[in-house]
Coordinates of C-alpha atoms and ligand atoms in Angstrom, one line a residue:
Chain A
M1 CA -8.9 20.9 4.4
L2 CA -6.5 18.2 3.6
R3 CA -2.9 18.2 5.1
T4 CA -0.8 17.8 1.5
N5 CA 0.8 20.3 -0.9
L6 CA -1.4 20.4 -3.7
T7 CA -3.7 22.7 -4.2
H8 CA -7.0 22.9 -2.4
V9 CA -10.1 23.3 -4.1
L10 CA -12.2 23.5 -1.4
S11 CA -15.7 25.2 -3.1
E12 CA -17.8 24.4 -5.6
Q13 CA -16.6 28.2 -6.8
E14 CA -13.0 26.8 -6.9
H15 CA -13.4 24.3 -8.2
S16 CA -15.2 25.3 -11.9
K17 CA -11.8 27.9 -11.6
L18 CA -10.2 25.8 -12.4
L19 CA -11.6 24.3 -14.7
Q20 CA -12.2 27.8 -15.9
E21 CA -8.1 28.4 -15.6
N22 CA -6.3 25.2 -16.6
D23 CA -7.2 23.2 -19.6
N24 CA -5.6 19.5 -17.5
V25 CA -6.5 19.9 -14.2
M26 CA -6.1 16.4 -12.3
I27 CA -8.0 16.0 -8.9
C28 CA -8.4 13.4 -5.8
C29 CA -11.5 14.0 -4.1
G30 CA -10.9 11.7 -0.5
R31 CA -9.4 12.1 3.1
M32 CA -6.6 11.9 5.0
G33 CA -7.0 7.8 4.6
P34 CA -4.7 4.7 3.4
M35 CA -6.3 4.5 -0.2
C36 CA -5.9 8.5 -0.2
I37 CA -2.8 9.0 0.8
P38 CA 0.2 7.4 -2.0
V39 CA -2.4 8.3 -4.5
Y40 CA -2.2 13.0 -3.0
E41 CA 2.0 11.5 -2.4
S42 CA 2.5 10.5 -6.3
M43 CA 0.3 13.6 -7.4
E44 CA 3.7 15.8 -5.8
E45 CA 6.1 14.3 -7.4
L46 CA 3.8 14.0 -10.2
E47 CA 3.1 17.9 -10.6
G48 CA 6.8 19.2 -11.2
E49 CA 7.0 16.6 -14.5
Y50 CA 3.8 17.1 -16.0
K51 CA 4.3 21.0 -16.1
N52 CA 1.1 20.9 -18.3
V53 CA -1.4 19.8 -15.5
K54 CA -2.7 21.4 -12.8
F55 CA -2.4 19.0 -9.2
A56 CA -5.2 19.5 -7.4
D57 CA -7.0 17.3 -4.4
M58 CA -10.6 18.4 -2.8
E59 CA -12.6 16.8 0.8
F60 CA -14.7 14.1 0.3
D61 CA -16.6 14.7 3.3
I62 CA -17.3 18.6 1.7
P63 CA -20.5 19.4 1.1
D64 CA -19.7 21.5 -1.7
S65 CA -17.9 17.8 -3.1
R66 CA -21.3 16.7 -4.9
V67 CA -19.5 18.8 -7.8
I68 CA -17.3 15.3 -7.9
R69 CA -19.2 13.0 -6.1
N70 CA -22.5 13.7 -7.9
L71 CA -20.1 12.7 -11.6
P72 CA -22.0 10.0 -14.0
E73 CA -18.6 9.0 -14.1
C74 CA -18.8 8.5 -10.6
R75 CA -21.7 6.6 -10.6
S76 CA -20.1 3.4 -9.3
F77 CA -17.3 4.8 -7.5
Q78 CA -17.6 2.8 -3.7
G79 CA -14.5 3.1 -3.3
L80 CA -11.9 6.1 -1.7
P81 CA -10.6 8.5 -3.4
F82 CA -12.8 9.2 -6.4
V83 CA -9.9 11.1 -8.9
V84 CA -11.2 12.7 -11.5
Y85 CA -9.0 14.0 -15.1
Y86 CA -9.9 17.6 -16.6
K87 CA -10.0 18.3 -20.6
N88 CA -11.5 21.7 -21.1
G89 CA -13.9 21.3 -18.5
N90 CA -14.1 18.4 -19.4
V91 CA -14.0 14.7 -18.0
V92 CA -11.8 12.5 -19.2
K93 CA -11.0 9.9 -17.3
A94 CA -12.0 9.6 -13.6
T95 CA -10.7 6.3 -11.2
S96 CA -12.2 4.7 -8.1
S97 CA -9.9 3.1 -5.2
I98 CA -6.1 3.2 -4.9
Q99 CA -4.0 4.0 -8.2
S100 CA -0.3 3.5 -8.0
K101 CA 2.1 6.0 -10.0
E102 CA 2.8 4.2 -12.8
Q103 CA -1.5 4.2 -13.2
I104 CA -1.7 7.5 -12.9
T105 CA 1.1 8.0 -15.3
E106 CA -0.1 6.5 -18.2
I107 CA -3.3 7.8 -17.8
L108 CA -1.3 12.0 -17.9
D109 CA 0.4 10.0 -21.1
E110 CA -2.5 9.5 -23.0
H111 CA -5.3 12.4 -22.4
F112 CA -2.3 15.2 -21.4
G113 CA 0.9 14.6 -22.9
K114 CA 3.5 15.5 -20.7
N115 CA 4.9 19.7 -21.5
Chain B
M1 CA 31.0 7.9 -7.4
Q2 CA 28.0 10.1 -7.0
N3 CA 25.7 6.6 -7.7
H4 CA 27.7 5.3 -5.2
F5 CA 26.0 4.8 -1.5
D6 CA 27.7 2.4 1.4
V7 CA 24.0 0.9 1.6
I8 CA 21.3 0.9 0.0
V9 CA 18.2 -0.1 1.1
I10 CA 15.6 -1.2 -1.1
G11 CA 12.0 -0.4 0.6
A12 CA 10.9 2.1 2.3
G13 CA 8.8 1.0 5.3
A14 CA 8.8 0.9 9.4
A15 CA 12.0 -1.5 9.1
G16 CA 13.2 0.3 5.9
L17 CA 13.3 3.7 7.4
T18 CA 14.8 2.5 10.1
A19 CA 18.2 0.7 9.2
G20 CA 18.5 4.4 6.9
I21 CA 18.3 6.3 11.3
Y22 CA 20.6 4.0 11.7
L23 CA 22.9 4.0 9.3
S24 CA 22.4 7.9 8.9
R25 CA 23.1 8.4 11.9
A26 CA 26.8 6.7 12.2
K27 CA 27.3 8.4 8.8
V28 CA 27.1 5.8 7.0
N29 CA 26.4 7.6 2.9
T30 CA 23.3 5.3 2.6
L31 CA 20.3 5.2 0.1
I32 CA 16.5 4.0 0.6
L33 CA 15.2 3.1 -2.7
N34 CA 11.2 2.6 -2.5
E35 CA 8.8 1.3 -5.0
G36 CA 6.0 2.6 -3.3
A37 CA 4.5 5.2 -1.2
I38 CA 6.7 5.6 2.1
G39 CA 6.0 3.5 4.8
G40 CA 5.1 1.1 2.9
Q41 CA 2.0 -0.5 5.2
M42 CA 2.0 1.9 8.1
V43 CA 0.4 3.6 5.2
L44 CA -1.8 1.7 5.1
T45 CA -2.8 1.0 8.8
H46 CA -5.2 3.9 10.3
E47 CA -4.5 4.6 14.2
I48 CA -1.4 2.6 15.7
A49 CA -2.3 2.0 19.3
N50 CA 0.9 -0.8 20.4
Y51 CA 4.0 0.9 19.5
P52 CA 5.4 1.7 21.7
G53 CA 5.7 5.2 23.6
V54 CA 2.7 6.9 21.9
E55 CA -0.5 6.2 22.7
S56 CA -1.9 6.1 19.5
I57 CA -0.8 7.0 15.9
S58 CA -2.2 7.6 12.4
G59 CA 0.3 4.9 10.7
Y60 CA 0.5 8.4 7.9
E61 CA 1.6 10.3 11.0
L62 CA 4.2 7.7 11.9
A63 CA 5.5 6.5 8.6
R64 CA 5.7 10.2 7.8
I65 CA 7.7 11.5 11.1
M66 CA 10.9 8.1 10.6
K67 CA 11.0 9.4 7.0
S68 CA 11.9 13.0 8.2
Q69 CA 14.0 10.9 10.9
A70 CA 15.8 9.6 8.7
Q71 CA 16.1 12.0 5.8
K72 CA 17.6 14.5 9.0
F73 CA 20.6 12.4 9.5
G74 CA 21.0 13.1 6.0
C75 CA 19.6 9.9 4.6
T76 CA 18.5 9.9 0.6
I77 CA 15.4 8.3 -0.1
K78 CA 14.0 7.7 -3.6
S79 CA 9.5 6.1 -3.7
N80 CA 7.7 5.3 -6.1
L81 CA 9.9 4.6 -8.5
K82 CA 10.6 0.8 -9.8
I83 CA 13.9 -1.3 -9.4
T84 CA 14.8 -3.1 -13.1
N85 CA 17.6 -5.0 -12.1
M86 CA 19.6 -7.0 -9.6
N87 CA 23.3 -7.5 -9.5
L88 CA 23.7 -8.5 -5.2
Q89 CA 27.0 -10.8 -6.1
G90 CA 30.3 -9.9 -5.3
D91 CA 31.5 -6.4 -3.2
I92 CA 30.4 -3.9 -5.1
K93 CA 26.1 -4.2 -5.6
E94 CA 24.6 -3.0 -8.5
I95 CA 20.6 -1.6 -8.6
T96 CA 18.7 -0.6 -11.3
V97 CA 15.8 2.0 -11.8
N98 CA 13.3 2.3 -14.0
N99 CA 15.8 0.4 -16.6
K100 CA 18.6 3.7 -16.7
D101 CA 19.3 5.4 -13.2
I102 CA 22.7 2.7 -12.2
Y103 CA 23.6 2.7 -8.3
T104 CA 25.9 0.8 -6.3
S105 CA 26.7 -0.4 -2.6
N106 CA 28.9 -2.0 -1.2
A107 CA 26.6 -3.7 1.7
V108 CA 22.1 -4.0 1.1
I109 CA 19.1 -4.3 3.2
I110 CA 16.5 -5.4 1.2
A111 CA 13.4 -4.2 3.5
T112 CA 10.4 -5.6 0.7
G113 CA 8.0 -5.7 2.9
G114 CA 4.5 -7.6 1.6
K115 CA 0.8 -5.9 0.3
S116 CA -2.7 -7.7 0.2
R117 CA -3.5 -11.4 -1.0
T118 CA -6.2 -11.2 -3.9
I119 CA -8.3 -13.8 -4.1
G120 CA -7.5 -14.4 -8.4
A121 CA -10.4 -14.7 -9.5
T122 CA -12.5 -13.2 -12.1
G123 CA -13.3 -10.2 -12.2
E124 CA -11.2 -9.0 -8.9
D125 CA -9.4 -6.2 -11.1
L126 CA -12.8 -4.8 -12.7
F127 CA -14.9 -4.2 -9.6
K128 CA -11.4 -2.8 -7.2
G129 CA -13.2 0.8 -6.4
K130 CA -16.4 -0.7 -7.1
G131 CA -18.1 -2.6 -4.9
I132 CA -14.7 -4.2 -3.5
S133 CA -12.0 -3.0 -0.7
Y134 CA -9.2 -4.4 0.7
C135 CA -10.1 -1.4 3.2
A136 CA -12.7 -1.6 5.9
T137 CA -12.5 2.1 7.3
C138 CA -12.4 3.7 4.0
D139 CA -14.3 2.7 1.8
G140 CA -17.1 1.1 4.7
D141 CA -19.6 4.3 4.6
F142 CA -20.3 3.7 0.5
F143 CA -21.9 0.2 2.4
Q144 CA -25.6 2.0 4.2
D145 CA -27.9 -0.4 4.8
K146 CA -26.9 -2.6 1.6
E147 CA -25.4 -6.5 1.9
I148 CA -22.4 -7.0 1.7
I149 CA -19.1 -10.3 1.9
V150 CA -16.0 -10.9 4.1
V151 CA -13.9 -13.2 2.8
G152 CA -11.2 -14.6 4.9
G153 CA -10.4 -16.1 8.4
G154 CA -8.1 -14.8 10.9
N155 CA -8.4 -12.1 13.0
S156 CA -8.1 -8.3 10.0
A157 CA -11.4 -10.6 8.9
L158 CA -13.1 -10.8 11.5
E159 CA -12.4 -7.4 13.3
E160 CA -13.4 -5.5 10.7
A161 CA -16.6 -8.3 9.4
V162 CA -17.8 -6.5 13.1
S163 CA -17.2 -3.3 11.9
L164 CA -18.6 -3.3 8.6
T165 CA -22.1 -4.6 11.0
K166 CA -21.7 0.2 11.9
Y167 CA -22.5 0.2 8.1
A168 CA -23.9 -2.9 5.9
S169 CA -27.6 -4.3 6.5
K170 CA -26.2 -7.8 6.8
V171 CA -22.3 -9.1 6.6
T172 CA -21.4 -13.0 5.1
I173 CA -17.8 -14.3 6.0
V174 CA -16.8 -16.6 3.4
H175 CA -14.0 -18.9 4.5
Q176 CA -12.2 -22.1 2.7
F177 CA -12.3 -23.9 5.5
D178 CA -14.0 -25.3 8.3
H179 CA -13.0 -22.9 11.6
F180 CA -11.1 -19.3 11.4
Q181 CA -7.1 -18.7 12.3
A182 CA -9.2 -15.8 14.5
F183 CA -7.9 -15.4 18.4
E184 CA -11.6 -17.1 19.7
Y185 CA -12.3 -13.9 20.9
Y186 CA -12.7 -11.9 17.3
V187 CA -14.3 -15.4 16.4
D188 CA -17.0 -14.5 19.0
E189 CA -17.3 -11.2 18.9
A190 CA -18.3 -12.1 15.0
K191 CA -20.7 -14.9 16.2
K192 CA -22.6 -13.7 18.7
N193 CA -23.5 -10.5 16.2
P194 CA -26.8 -10.5 14.7
K195 CA -26.2 -9.2 11.8
I196 CA -23.4 -11.8 10.6
N197 CA -23.9 -15.3 9.0
F198 CA -20.9 -17.3 7.5
I199 CA -20.6 -19.8 4.4
M200 CA -17.2 -22.1 5.2
E201 CA -16.0 -24.2 3.5
S202 CA -16.1 -22.2 0.2
K203 CA -14.2 -19.7 -2.1
I204 CA -14.7 -16.6 -4.5
I205 CA -14.7 -17.7 -8.3
E206 CA -16.4 -15.3 -9.6
F207 CA -17.0 -11.3 -9.2
L208 CA -20.3 -10.2 -11.1
G209 CA -22.0 -7.0 -12.6
E210 CA -22.0 -3.8 -14.7
D211 CA -20.5 -0.8 -14.0
K212 CA -20.4 -2.1 -10.9
L213 CA -20.3 -5.7 -8.8
T214 CA -23.8 -6.4 -8.1
R215 CA -23.4 -11.0 -7.9
V216 CA -19.9 -13.5 -6.6
K217 CA -20.2 -16.9 -7.9
I218 CA -19.6 -19.0 -4.4
Q219 CA -18.2 -22.1 -5.3
H220 CA -18.1 -25.2 -1.8
Q221 CA -14.8 -26.5 -1.9
Q222 CA -15.8 -30.4 -0.2
T223 CA -18.9 -31.3 -2.3
G224 CA -17.6 -28.3 -5.6
D225 CA -21.1 -26.7 -6.0
I226 CA -21.1 -23.4 -7.1
T227 CA -24.0 -20.4 -6.1
E228 CA -25.0 -17.6 -6.5
L229 CA -25.5 -15.1 -4.6
D230 CA -26.8 -11.1 -5.1
I231 CA -23.8 -8.5 -3.0
D232 CA -24.3 -5.5 -2.9
G233 CA -19.5 -5.2 -1.9
V234 CA -16.9 -7.6 -0.9
F235 CA -14.4 -6.6 1.1
I236 CA -11.0 -8.8 1.2
F237 CA -8.3 -9.9 3.8
I238 CA -7.4 -13.1 3.5
G239 CA -3.8 -12.4 4.7
Y240 CA -0.4 -10.9 3.1
V241 CA 2.1 -12.3 0.9
P242 CA 6.0 -10.9 0.9
N243 CA 7.1 -8.6 -1.8
T244 CA 9.8 -10.6 -2.2
E245 CA 9.0 -11.7 -6.2
K246 CA 11.6 -9.8 -7.8
L247 CA 14.4 -11.0 -5.6
E248 CA 13.2 -15.1 -6.6
G249 CA 16.8 -16.9 -7.9
I250 CA 18.5 -13.4 -6.6
V251 CA 18.4 -14.2 -2.6
E252 CA 17.2 -17.9 -0.6
L253 CA 13.1 -17.5 -0.3
N254 CA 11.9 -20.5 1.6
D255 CA 8.3 -22.8 0.6
W256 CA 6.2 -19.4 1.7
K257 CA 8.6 -16.9 -0.7
E258 CA 10.0 -15.1 2.4
I259 CA 13.6 -14.1 2.7
V260 CA 15.8 -16.8 5.1
V261 CA 18.5 -15.2 7.2
D262 CA 19.9 -15.8 10.0
K263 CA 20.5 -14.5 13.6
N264 CA 22.0 -11.6 12.6
L265 CA 19.3 -10.9 9.3
A266 CA 22.1 -11.7 7.1
T267 CA 21.2 -14.2 3.9
N268 CA 23.1 -16.5 1.4
I269 CA 24.9 -13.6 0.3
P270 CA 27.8 -11.6 1.6
G271 CA 26.6 -8.4 2.2
V272 CA 23.2 -8.5 1.2
F273 CA 20.9 -8.3 4.6
A274 CA 17.3 -8.1 5.7
A275 CA 15.0 -7.1 7.5
G276 CA 10.9 -7.4 8.7
D277 CA 7.7 -8.2 6.9
S278 CA 9.4 -10.1 3.4
I279 CA 11.8 -12.1 6.0
A280 CA 11.0 -15.5 8.0
K281 CA 9.7 -14.7 11.0
R282 CA 6.4 -15.8 13.0
Y283 CA 4.9 -11.7 14.3
R284 CA 5.1 -9.3 11.5
Q285 CA 4.4 -5.6 13.4
V286 CA 5.7 -2.3 13.3
T287 CA 8.0 -3.2 16.5
T288 CA 9.1 -6.2 14.9
A289 CA 10.0 -4.4 11.7
V290 CA 11.3 -1.7 13.4
S291 CA 13.8 -3.9 15.5
D292 CA 14.9 -5.8 12.0
G293 CA 15.6 -3.0 10.7
T294 CA 18.1 -1.9 13.7
I295 CA 19.5 -4.9 13.8
A296 CA 20.4 -5.2 9.5
A297 CA 21.5 -1.4 10.3
L298 CA 24.3 -2.5 12.5
N299 CA 25.3 -5.4 10.8
A300 CA 25.3 -3.5 7.7
A301 CA 27.7 -1.4 8.9
E302 CA 30.0 -4.3 10.1
Y303 CA 29.8 -5.6 7.2
I304 CA 31.5 -3.0 5.5
I305 CA 34.0 -2.0 8.3
N306 CA 35.7 -5.1 7.7
S307 CA 34.9 -5.3 4.3
P308 CA 38.1 -4.4 1.5
Y309 CA 36.3 -0.8 0.4
A310 CA 36.8 0.2 4.2
K311 CA 40.0 -1.0 4.4
K312 CA 40.3 1.5 1.0
Y313 CA 37.9 3.9 1.9
S314 CA 37.7 4.2 5.8
I315 CA 34.6 4.5 7.8
D316 CA 33.9 6.1 10.7
Ligands
LIG1 C1 -4.3 -2.7 7.9 C2 -2.9 -3.1 8.2 C3 -2.8 -3.1 9.4 C4 -2.3 -2.8 11.3 N1 -2.0 -2.2 12.3 C5 -1.0 -2.7 12.6 C6 -0.5 -2.7 13.8 O1 -2.1 -1.8 14.3 N2 0.5 -2.4 14.5 C7 1.9 -2.6 14.2 O2 2.3 -2.8 15.5 N3 2.3 -3.3 12.9 C8 0.4 -3.4 11.9 N4 0.1 -4.0 11.4 C9 1.8 -4.4 10.6 C10 2.2 -3.5 9.9 O3 2.0 -2.6 9.8 C11 3.9 -4.5 8.9 O4 3.8 -5.6 9.7 C12 5.5 -3.5 9.0 O5 4.4 -2.0 8.8 C13 6.0 -3.5 7.6 O6 7.0 -2.9 7.6 P1 7.7 -3.2 6.9 O7 8.8 -2.5 5.9 O8 8.3 -4.4 6.7 O9 7.3 -3.8 5.1 P2 6.8 -2.6 4.6 O10 5.5 -1.6 5.6 O11 5.8 -3.2 3.8 O12 7.5 -1.6 3.8 C14 8.0 -2.2 2.5 C15 8.2 -1.2 1.4 O13 8.9 -1.5 0.1 C16 8.9 -0.4 -0.9 N5 9.2 -2.3 -1.6 C17 8.2 -3.7 -2.1 N6 8.3 -4.5 -3.0 C18 9.9 -3.8 -3.7 C19 11.1 -3.1 -4.1 N7 10.8 -4.2 -5.0 N8 12.0 -1.9 -4.9 C20 11.7 -1.1 -3.5 N9 10.7 -1.4 -2.4 C21 9.7 -2.1 -3.0 C22 7.0 -1.4 -0.8 O14 6.3 -0.2 -1.9 C23 7.0 -0.7 1.2 O15 6.7 0.9 0.9 C24 -1.2 -3.3 9.8 C25 -0.6 -3.9 9.0 C26 -1.5 -3.7 7.6 C27 -1.8 -3.9 6.0

């Protein structure tokens, strides 16, 4: 399990349950590595601000992370973490490698807004 | 004043957090303002094996401990913010965050560290995470049996080139000069590795591909000849630049944009000190950043004790 304060997605079932129960979801799929940690940290800080978004992480090295790894939107990705944004169960944005809090905020505002 | 502190530290890497620990422990009311993730470059380091007293620790863990140490002594840390204005002249220093919140202090320690240098070639931003990486330990395994380039000629570049041969079928080191800056040991290790070959005196000038990187344009520095090379990935290790862009015209910088300090780590502005990788110095390590943070903190504390403010409010 990743050492973050985010909701952990541990299986394919939990992944689909999360998408069913929440309209707006951001999942960071990574490791406890240098490019991933700053993204988790930004998400932890943004969690309080974006009450309408469910923030979660998923370990890249578990087999069930194929739900993210195998997404067509992630096909060209070659840098951790893979971050996927879902609206009503559909992928609206996906990014590869480190992103700043500013870049994440921009995506959240564009696709989910804040309330 | 709620937003007034004795000392504001800019940057929460090894230097800034150490300054926070020393100042807060001495009951100096201290605020650390940090733009990125807490820990700075330590967070980018998988394993630190040369920090005395700890045989081996992940950079993330070391940063987490330093942060919690500073907070336990009462230091306030605010991270993931943007400093939008700095007025460091005069007895009261003023720092604006996110264009709205103003924090003031009697002294400031600048500990903004450094960041990876980028090549600046066309397509570099576009293919970040899609073939271009700055972290071998993070992304090496995406290049199993693939052909990759490592750009650079220093210790990191050659060491990482060797480590990437665990995954890649072929590693080409592209370096702008005809010789390496790395220690001989790293050069020898790379030269005797059968998977590694070299393109010297050359620079990548363009990254090409559709949805991911597939090709690069390389220019020879002497002849100007441009060649194209099919490639699956490029790892870039061409050193670090100090995070001092926002300080230009505010404190004295040298030709390399490093902050000029005296032996007390004081800058040219009274009450403004600097520490860590952003200052002009030769060795950039966690130990040296920690040492700088200590010296800057103790001198900043002494400065405020002797300042007109201290005479009014008396700091113990
Ligand atoms: C991949 C890698 C491996 C390394 N391995 C080792 C090792 O094994 N051992 C070792 O001793 N050293 C190692 N180092 C070097 C070491 O990490 C650094 O020398 C040290 O951490 C520098 O600390 P610092 O506090 O000066 O700067 P930084 O760690 O760069 O921290 C500066 C902080 O300031 C923030 N900042 C920047 N600009 C602003 C601004 N305008 N406003 C507010 N905040 C700002 C940054 O976001 C950052 O959080 C390594 C470095 C790297 C990159």
